[in-house]
Amino acid sequence: MDAQQTLRTEVEQLVRVHGRTRTALMPILQDLNRAHSYISEDAMLAVSDALNVPRAEVYGVATFYSYFSVKPRGTYVIRICRTISCAKQGEYHPAIAALFDELEIGMGETTSDGMFTIEQTNCIGMCDQGPAMMVNEIPHIKLTEASVRSILNEYRHAALAAKKAQ
Amino acid sequence: MDSELITVTIDGKEVKVIPGTTVLEAARTAGIHIPTLCHHDDLCSEALYQQTASTPHQGEHSHQHEESAMLSTPSSCRICLVEVEGLPRLHASCALPIHNAMTVRTTSTAIRHARRDILELMMSEHYGDCFACARNGTCELQKLCADYGVTSERFGRPHEPLFEKSAPGNIIVRDQNKCILCRRCVRMCALYQGVYALTTEGRGDHSRIATFMGKEMKDAACINCGQCINRCPTGALTERDDTESVWHAIEDPDKMVVIQTAPAPRAAIGEMFGCEPGTPLTFQMNTALRRVGFDKVFDTNFSADLTIMEEGSELISRLYKALVLKDNTAALPQFTSCSPGWIKFIEHFYPQYLPNLSSAKSPQQMMGAVLKTYFAEKNGWDPSKIVSVSLMPCTAKKFESARPEMDASGYRDVDYALTTRELGRMFKQAGIELPKLDKSPFDDPFGTPTGSGVIFGATGGVMEAALRTVLEIVTGEKIESLFDHADIKPVRGFDGVRMAEVTIGKVGPVPEILSHLVPDFEWLKGVTVRVGLAHGTVNAIRVMKDIEEGGPLSKCHFIEFMACPGGCLGGGGQPIPTDREIRAARAKAIYSEDATYVVRKSHENEDVLRIYREFFKEGPCSHKSHELLHTHYKERV
Ligand code: SF4
Ligand code: SF4
Ligand code: SF4
Ligand code: FES
Ligand code: FES
């Protein structure tokens, strides 16, 4: 099966779960985004065909939400909170600086091994425990230089273990 | 029922409206003008409802848009703000439905200032100068800035472009720097055209109008109809400008530059010169074209008649194959093929129906092919020196003329397809005041003015012209015996999908010109010929769905499709602005021009008969005509 066919099968499976209606668009995009860290062109075309929603509309929805991406991202998307309480801890908080330092990438970039992407987010509801960040859907709080490095290592191990398990 | 109506007072005027009417609509009824940028009359609920209306044949109103998220105006521009007594703040009148009696003011210091602020804020993100803009003079934003006295850049202005312009090669040219995100284009493309080529990408201040994956228009599934251009309030959407190339050809002493003019621009170009919509300037335009420097001025009506001969003969021979020979390769219903927007539409979205398309080229392409062969031979012109220009109401004609297969004569059938707007500009550059010019005729050998060609410009026109010819040829009787004055009224009108039928009573002998296609017409005796029509490709989708479901349209023999609302007269290359009234006025001009002509049937056009005698000697749909006058289609993604 070529990549496109695999995607179509995947989308069909999601349709079985969420239904073949316009309202299934969001949950299907969420699942795709979760599974691949982004929603590819082929994935959007497959969704468009499956739900009979115009492809431009699928694209419009996929670009509207910042948790969705239509461009490839790392397996782990790190989102640094930039809203006021966290930001007040200092824009170049040593913990955040450590993140950039450790991964050797800038904001919006992905590591060359495709493991991490760093993005910004608005308040994630951890205001009294900043600086805070999310890795995929898990929040991490009260970040320090050391905790950032160990969190990254944990994800690296997790990725390695997942790879071995395959 | 008066009791159901609500009384609103707008600027001291009382109006009664049905509940749910917006304040904006109520003000319109009262003759009070409120400026709008995101609202467009073609995109209000009433217009959308009418646009998908059907003839009774189609059963209940079936509405394409029922579930579309784009039905209502986004109310994003806020320029239509008004004051409502008892309500705090200002309210966007296009988004304010009337459910109780209310008192509204549409003008006050607060309103004027708010509108000016809004405009100044829009300009703070607007890169580009009016003098260098294609919409200079017809831009709604520019006009409002003038009306509301925007004299300063209070909130600053970008000094660098914020967006790149479209890359070369696009027919629909976008300049996002001038986009105010009113979404008229998105909604037009979705609600009238059913193409959904455009969307809003991103959110908040990152929003922008984009195609799927942000592709260039030329790489998107866009049919080049230009309907988005005609609704855009600003210079953010325009068509590729080919006027410089045409000027260049005109100035080249080595080139013979000829132009053909389609029927729809004649009924509209006057609007660019201050005339009322529906002022026909056909023959003044001929004078102007000669003055601008065109060597010959031809009438696309000639090739429209030629199209009818080819397409009508194709229909007769398809019917014969299907009904008599039981040959199931003869796909019915036959679809018309003269609207290039429709052609690209079916290539993208319904490729399984490509065999139903008539193989006949459009009138533009037929004229082009004839000019560089028959005409060149007859007049001893070197076809390589002919530059063939067309004046079309249509932006998709630019795409059609550039299709690689359109060069069977060894030369491009048409070198440049100009829109009405482009030619209007050329006239202005030449200092021509079009309405003041004397009239002059078209050049021979295609100079016979015919009504059947003229009505091609309106929805239903191709069908009417085809029926006049096919029915007369088949029955051997004057069409006037079936329809008063040869006006086939059942196919006229603006309903989105229409159907009509005629039962063939007696049949006549097969004329010489068709004898290679059918032995006799006996098999047509008592047959009820059913025809359908659709304009605005969203209505084409309704037809296609009906066909897929085996509905009444699947029983038709012949269906006319025009991509643009109203047909060519509402084309994407026509003067801006447009609305239902303007289109109706243009249609009236077209039908009254038809009524004044002596020759109103394609098969009676002496020029057409001559070309079959002298050039396409084997008749319509023969080998030579297939080579030059017919084409093929391809599936697109
Ligand atoms: S879009 Fe309108 S306001 Fe903007 S530069 Fe063009 S004419 Fe001026
Ligand atoms: S040209 Fe027609 S199909 Fe293309 S974007 Fe504009 S309205 Fe849509
Ligand atoms: S391109 Fe024109 S019609 Fe479309 S949103 Fe921008 S300004 Fe409005
Ligand atoms: S401000 Fe950072 S979590 Fe709320
Ligand atoms: S016209 Fe009412 S908000 Fe734009």
Short mmCIF file of C-alpha atoms in Angstrom, two decimals, chain B residues 301-622:
data_model
loop_
_atom_site.label_atom_id
_atom_site.label_comp_id
_atom_site.label_asym_id
_atom_site.label_seq_id
_atom_site.Cartn_x
_atom_site.Cartn_y
_atom_site.Cartn_z
CA ASN B 301 -22.18 35.55 -33.41
CA PHE B 302 -21.01 34.02 -36.65
CA SER B 303 -19.15 31.27 -34.84
CA ALA B 304 -21.94 30.98 -32.31
CA ASP B 305 -24.13 30.05 -35.26
CA LEU B 306 -21.43 27.70 -36.46
CA THR B 307 -21.37 26.16 -32.99
CA ILE B 308 -25.11 25.60 -33.18
CA MET B 309 -24.69 23.86 -36.53
CA GLU B 310 -21.98 21.60 -35.16
CA GLU B 311 -23.46 21.03 -31.73
CA GLY B 312 -27.00 20.64 -33.09
CA SER B 313 -25.85 18.14 -35.69
CA GLU B 314 -23.93 16.30 -33.01
CA LEU B 315 -27.12 16.13 -30.97
CA ILE B 316 -29.13 14.78 -33.88
CA SER B 317 -26.53 12.15 -34.58
CA ARG B 318 -26.24 11.21 -30.89
CA LEU B 319 -30.00 10.86 -30.69
CA TYR B 320 -30.00 8.71 -33.81
CA LYS B 321 -27.27 6.50 -32.42
CA ALA B 322 -28.95 6.16 -29.05
CA LEU B 323 -32.58 5.86 -30.12
CA VAL B 324 -32.29 3.98 -33.37
CA LEU B 325 -28.95 2.19 -33.39
CA LYS B 326 -29.12 1.51 -29.63
CA ASP B 327 -25.46 2.44 -29.48
CA ASN B 328 -24.70 3.08 -25.82
CA THR B 329 -21.49 4.97 -26.53
CA ALA B 330 -23.66 7.93 -27.58
CA ALA B 331 -23.81 9.60 -24.17
CA LEU B 332 -27.02 11.44 -23.37
CA PRO B 333 -27.93 14.00 -22.22
CA GLN B 334 -25.51 15.93 -24.37
CA PHE B 335 -23.96 18.82 -22.44
CA THR B 336 -23.10 22.16 -24.02
CA SER B 337 -19.43 23.03 -24.20
CA CYS B 338 -19.19 26.77 -24.82
CA SER B 339 -18.54 27.89 -21.23
CA PRO B 340 -14.89 27.28 -20.36
CA GLY B 341 -15.57 27.68 -16.65
CA TRP B 342 -18.09 24.87 -16.87
CA ILE B 343 -15.63 22.76 -18.87
CA LYS B 344 -12.95 23.05 -16.22
CA PHE B 345 -15.60 22.42 -13.59
CA ILE B 346 -16.70 19.11 -15.08
CA GLU B 347 -13.07 18.14 -15.70
CA HIS B 348 -12.34 18.61 -12.00
CA PHE B 349 -15.51 17.45 -10.33
CA TYR B 350 -17.47 15.17 -12.68
CA PRO B 351 -14.88 13.64 -15.03
CA GLN B 352 -17.00 10.51 -15.41
CA TYR B 353 -19.40 12.67 -17.45
CA LEU B 354 -16.84 14.01 -19.94
CA PRO B 355 -18.34 11.80 -22.72
CA ASN B 356 -21.58 13.76 -22.35
CA LEU B 357 -19.88 17.02 -23.29
CA SER B 358 -20.38 18.12 -26.85
CA SER B 359 -17.06 17.91 -28.61
CA ALA B 360 -17.80 21.20 -30.36
CA LYS B 361 -15.36 23.97 -29.51
CA SER B 362 -16.75 27.17 -28.09
CA PRO B 363 -17.61 30.03 -30.47
CA GLN B 364 -14.41 31.85 -29.45
CA GLN B 365 -12.24 28.92 -30.49
CA MET B 366 -14.22 28.16 -33.65
CA MET B 367 -13.85 31.73 -34.80
CA GLY B 368 -10.14 31.60 -34.06
CA ALA B 369 -9.72 28.39 -36.03
CA VAL B 370 -11.72 29.72 -38.98
CA LEU B 371 -9.81 33.01 -39.05
CA LYS B 372 -6.42 31.39 -39.43
CA THR B 373 -7.62 28.91 -42.06
CA TYR B 374 -10.68 29.79 -44.13
CA PHE B 375 -10.42 33.54 -43.75
CA ALA B 376 -6.65 33.61 -44.24
CA GLU B 377 -6.89 31.49 -47.40
CA LYS B 378 -9.77 33.48 -48.78
CA ASN B 379 -8.00 36.79 -48.29
CA GLY B 380 -4.47 35.67 -49.01
CA TRP B 381 -3.27 36.48 -45.51
CA ASP B 382 -0.36 34.65 -43.98
CA PRO B 383 -1.85 32.96 -40.89
CA SER B 384 1.44 33.25 -39.03
CA LYS B 385 1.04 37.03 -39.19
CA ILE B 386 -2.50 37.07 -37.86
CA VAL B 387 -2.87 37.98 -34.21
CA SER B 388 -6.27 36.80 -33.16
CA VAL B 389 -7.82 38.66 -30.26
CA SER B 390 -11.19 38.09 -28.65
CA LEU B 391 -13.37 40.29 -26.51
CA MET B 392 -15.11 38.16 -23.96
CA PRO B 393 -17.18 38.72 -20.81
CA CYS B 394 -15.15 35.96 -19.28
CA THR B 395 -11.88 35.39 -17.47
CA ALA B 396 -11.99 31.64 -18.14
CA LYS B 397 -11.65 32.40 -21.87
CA LYS B 398 -8.02 33.25 -21.16
CA PHE B 399 -7.54 29.72 -19.92
CA GLU B 400 -9.45 28.22 -22.81
CA SER B 401 -7.46 30.09 -25.44
CA ALA B 402 -4.25 28.82 -23.85
CA ARG B 403 -5.28 25.15 -23.77
CA PRO B 404 -2.52 23.32 -25.61
CA GLU B 405 -4.90 21.39 -27.87
CA MET B 406 -6.41 24.55 -29.37
CA ASP B 407 -4.06 24.80 -32.33
CA ALA B 408 -5.18 22.22 -34.87
CA SER B 409 -4.60 24.67 -37.74
CA GLY B 410 -0.93 24.82 -36.81
CA TYR B 411 -1.49 28.17 -35.10
CA ARG B 412 -3.11 29.20 -31.84
CA ASP B 413 -6.81 29.60 -32.49
CA VAL B 414 -6.91 32.68 -30.27
CA ASP B 415 -3.82 34.57 -29.16
CA TYR B 416 -5.31 36.91 -26.57
CA ALA B 417 -8.67 36.85 -24.83
CA LEU B 418 -9.54 40.25 -23.38
CA THR B 419 -12.24 40.86 -20.82
CA THR B 420 -14.80 43.62 -21.17
CA ARG B 421 -12.93 45.48 -18.44
CA GLU B 422 -9.62 45.25 -20.25
CA LEU B 423 -11.05 46.51 -23.53
CA GLY B 424 -12.88 49.32 -21.74
CA ARG B 425 -9.49 50.39 -20.37
CA MET B 426 -7.91 50.27 -23.80
CA PHE B 427 -10.64 52.54 -25.12
CA LYS B 428 -10.01 54.97 -22.30
CA GLN B 429 -6.28 54.90 -22.98
CA ALA B 430 -7.07 55.79 -26.57
CA GLY B 431 -9.24 58.68 -25.45
CA ILE B 432 -12.38 57.13 -26.86
CA GLU B 433 -15.75 58.14 -25.48
CA LEU B 434 -17.55 55.06 -26.60
CA PRO B 435 -21.20 56.13 -26.34
CA LYS B 436 -20.52 59.18 -28.52
CA LEU B 437 -19.13 57.28 -31.48
CA ASP B 438 -20.92 56.61 -34.75
CA LYS B 439 -22.05 53.11 -35.49
CA SER B 440 -20.30 50.88 -37.99
CA PRO B 441 -20.91 47.28 -39.10
CA PHE B 442 -18.86 44.15 -38.60
CA ASP B 443 -16.41 43.05 -41.25
CA ASP B 444 -17.26 40.44 -43.83
CA PRO B 445 -17.29 37.56 -44.49
CA PHE B 446 -18.90 37.09 -41.10
CA GLY B 447 -20.87 40.30 -40.95
CA THR B 448 -24.47 39.09 -40.98
CA PRO B 449 -25.92 40.08 -37.65
CA THR B 450 -27.90 37.19 -36.20
CA GLY B 451 -30.14 37.00 -33.17
CA SER B 452 -29.35 33.37 -32.51
CA GLY B 453 -25.73 34.31 -31.92
CA VAL B 454 -26.55 37.30 -29.74
CA ILE B 455 -28.63 35.36 -27.25
CA PHE B 456 -25.64 33.10 -26.49
CA GLY B 457 -24.83 35.80 -23.99
CA ALA B 458 -27.72 34.96 -21.67
CA THR B 459 -28.56 31.83 -19.74
CA GLY B 460 -30.85 29.76 -21.95
CA GLY B 461 -29.59 31.43 -25.09
CA VAL B 462 -27.54 28.55 -26.44
CA MET B 463 -30.49 26.25 -25.88
CA GLU B 464 -32.91 28.62 -27.56
CA ALA B 465 -30.64 29.05 -30.57
CA ALA B 466 -30.13 25.28 -30.77
CA LEU B 467 -33.85 24.58 -30.56
CA ARG B 468 -34.68 27.15 -33.24
CA THR B 469 -32.33 25.35 -35.58
CA VAL B 470 -32.78 21.71 -34.61
CA LEU B 471 -36.57 21.85 -34.49
CA GLU B 472 -36.81 23.66 -37.78
CA ILE B 473 -34.44 21.30 -39.53
CA VAL B 474 -36.15 18.23 -38.15
CA THR B 475 -39.76 19.25 -38.62
CA GLY B 476 -39.23 21.13 -41.84
CA GLU B 477 -41.58 23.76 -40.42
CA LYS B 478 -40.99 27.29 -39.32
CA ILE B 479 -40.32 27.45 -35.60
CA GLU B 480 -42.80 30.33 -35.42
CA SER B 481 -45.55 27.72 -35.76
CA LEU B 482 -44.47 26.32 -32.42
CA PHE B 483 -43.33 29.48 -30.64
CA ASP B 484 -44.56 33.02 -31.26
CA HIS B 485 -41.93 35.14 -33.02
CA ALA B 486 -39.49 32.27 -32.52
CA ASP B 487 -39.16 33.37 -28.90
CA ILE B 488 -38.75 30.14 -26.98
CA LYS B 489 -39.86 31.62 -23.68
CA PRO B 490 -39.81 28.41 -21.59
CA VAL B 491 -36.01 28.35 -21.66
CA ARG B 492 -35.60 32.03 -20.73
CA GLY B 493 -35.46 33.46 -17.25
CA PHE B 494 -33.11 33.41 -14.28
CA ASP B 495 -34.18 30.37 -12.30
CA GLY B 496 -31.04 28.42 -11.46
CA VAL B 497 -32.22 25.16 -13.02
CA ARG B 498 -34.89 25.04 -15.71
CA MET B 499 -36.43 22.39 -17.90
CA ALA B 500 -38.56 22.46 -21.02
CA GLU B 501 -39.89 19.99 -23.55
CA VAL B 502 -41.21 19.97 -27.07
CA THR B 503 -42.92 17.08 -28.79
CA ILE B 504 -42.04 16.64 -32.42
CA GLY B 505 -45.22 16.23 -34.44
CA LYS B 506 -44.38 15.89 -38.06
CA VAL B 507 -40.95 15.48 -39.51
CA GLY B 508 -39.49 16.77 -42.74
CA PRO B 509 -36.82 15.51 -45.14
CA VAL B 510 -33.15 15.47 -44.08
CA PRO B 511 -31.45 18.52 -45.57
CA GLU B 512 -28.49 17.92 -47.84
CA ILE B 513 -26.07 19.32 -45.28
CA LEU B 514 -26.91 16.59 -42.75
CA SER B 515 -27.39 13.68 -45.14
CA HIS B 516 -24.08 12.13 -44.06
CA LEU B 517 -25.34 11.82 -40.49
CA VAL B 518 -28.86 10.38 -40.62
CA PRO B 519 -30.93 8.72 -43.39
CA ASP B 520 -34.27 10.25 -42.33
CA PHE B 521 -36.09 11.81 -39.38
CA GLU B 522 -38.97 9.33 -39.17
CA TRP B 523 -37.62 7.98 -35.88
CA LEU B 524 -38.11 11.39 -34.29
CA LYS B 525 -41.82 11.49 -34.97
CA GLY B 526 -43.73 11.78 -31.72
CA VAL B 527 -40.50 12.02 -29.69
CA THR B 528 -40.60 14.53 -26.85
CA VAL B 529 -37.34 16.41 -26.80
CA ARG B 530 -36.46 17.39 -23.25
CA VAL B 531 -33.93 20.05 -22.46
CA GLY B 532 -32.47 21.43 -19.25
CA LEU B 533 -30.48 24.49 -18.28
CA ALA B 534 -28.31 25.57 -15.39
CA HIS B 535 -26.29 28.70 -14.69
CA GLY B 536 -23.86 29.30 -11.86
CA THR B 537 -21.96 26.07 -11.35
CA VAL B 538 -23.62 25.42 -7.98
CA ASN B 539 -26.73 24.77 -10.05
CA ALA B 540 -24.70 22.51 -12.32
CA ILE B 541 -24.00 20.41 -9.22
CA ARG B 542 -27.74 20.14 -8.63
CA VAL B 543 -28.24 18.96 -12.19
CA MET B 544 -25.44 16.43 -11.90
CA LYS B 545 -26.83 15.09 -8.65
CA ASP B 546 -30.27 14.79 -10.18
CA ILE B 547 -28.79 12.89 -13.11
CA GLU B 548 -26.91 10.58 -10.77
CA GLU B 549 -30.11 9.87 -8.90
CA GLY B 550 -32.02 9.20 -12.11
CA GLY B 551 -34.22 12.29 -11.63
CA PRO B 552 -36.03 14.28 -14.33
CA LEU B 553 -32.82 15.83 -15.66
CA SER B 554 -31.39 12.41 -16.41
CA LYS B 555 -34.22 12.01 -18.94
CA CYS B 556 -33.13 15.15 -20.81
CA HIS B 557 -31.55 14.97 -24.22
CA PHE B 558 -29.64 18.19 -24.11
CA ILE B 559 -28.54 20.39 -21.20
CA GLU B 560 -27.06 23.86 -21.36
CA PHE B 561 -24.56 24.77 -18.68
CA MET B 562 -23.15 28.24 -18.14
CA ALA B 563 -20.64 28.68 -15.34
CA CYS B 564 -21.60 32.23 -14.49
CA PRO B 565 -24.79 33.40 -12.78
CA GLY B 566 -27.05 34.80 -15.49
CA GLY B 567 -24.89 33.27 -18.20
CA CYS B 568 -22.14 35.19 -20.01
CA LEU B 569 -23.78 38.53 -19.33
CA GLY B 570 -22.88 37.92 -15.68
CA GLY B 571 -19.39 36.79 -16.65
CA GLY B 572 -16.36 37.28 -14.46
CA GLY B 573 -14.80 39.69 -16.94
CA GLN B 574 -17.75 42.08 -17.06
CA PRO B 575 -17.74 45.59 -15.57
CA ILE B 576 -17.92 45.86 -11.78
CA PRO B 577 -20.28 46.18 -9.91
CA THR B 578 -22.84 43.52 -10.64
CA ASP B 579 -26.13 42.45 -9.09
CA ARG B 580 -29.39 40.85 -10.18
CA GLU B 581 -30.84 44.07 -11.53
CA ILE B 582 -27.77 44.88 -13.56
CA ARG B 583 -27.74 41.37 -15.00
CA ALA B 584 -31.45 41.56 -15.81
CA ALA B 585 -30.90 44.86 -17.65
CA ARG B 586 -28.09 43.31 -19.69
CA ALA B 587 -30.30 40.34 -20.52
CA LYS B 588 -33.02 42.66 -21.71
CA ALA B 589 -30.56 44.40 -24.01
CA ILE B 590 -29.52 41.06 -25.44
CA TYR B 591 -33.04 39.82 -26.12
CA SER B 592 -34.12 43.11 -27.63
CA GLU B 593 -31.09 43.05 -29.91
CA ASP B 594 -32.13 39.54 -30.98
CA ALA B 595 -35.65 40.74 -31.75
CA THR B 596 -34.40 43.46 -34.11
CA TYR B 597 -32.42 41.15 -36.36
CA VAL B 598 -33.77 39.74 -39.59
CA VAL B 599 -31.77 36.54 -39.28
CA ARG B 600 -32.47 34.87 -35.97
CA LYS B 601 -31.67 31.27 -36.74
CA SER B 602 -28.20 29.84 -37.12
CA HIS B 603 -29.07 27.71 -40.15
CA GLU B 604 -30.33 30.77 -41.97
CA ASN B 605 -27.12 32.72 -41.48
CA GLU B 606 -25.88 33.11 -45.05
CA ASP B 607 -22.26 33.40 -43.86
CA VAL B 608 -22.56 30.06 -42.10
CA LEU B 609 -24.10 28.38 -45.11
CA ARG B 610 -21.31 29.80 -47.25
CA ILE B 611 -18.55 28.36 -45.09
CA TYR B 612 -20.15 24.93 -45.42
CA ARG B 613 -20.32 25.38 -49.20
CA GLU B 614 -16.79 26.68 -49.56
CA PHE B 615 -14.75 25.19 -46.75
CA PHE B 616 -16.32 22.53 -44.55
CA LYS B 617 -17.73 20.96 -47.66
CA GLU B 618 -18.61 17.64 -46.08
CA GLY B 619 -20.93 19.40 -43.65
CA PRO B 620 -21.16 19.63 -39.88
CA CYS B 621 -19.45 16.95 -37.76
CA SER B 622 -17.45 15.76 -40.76
#
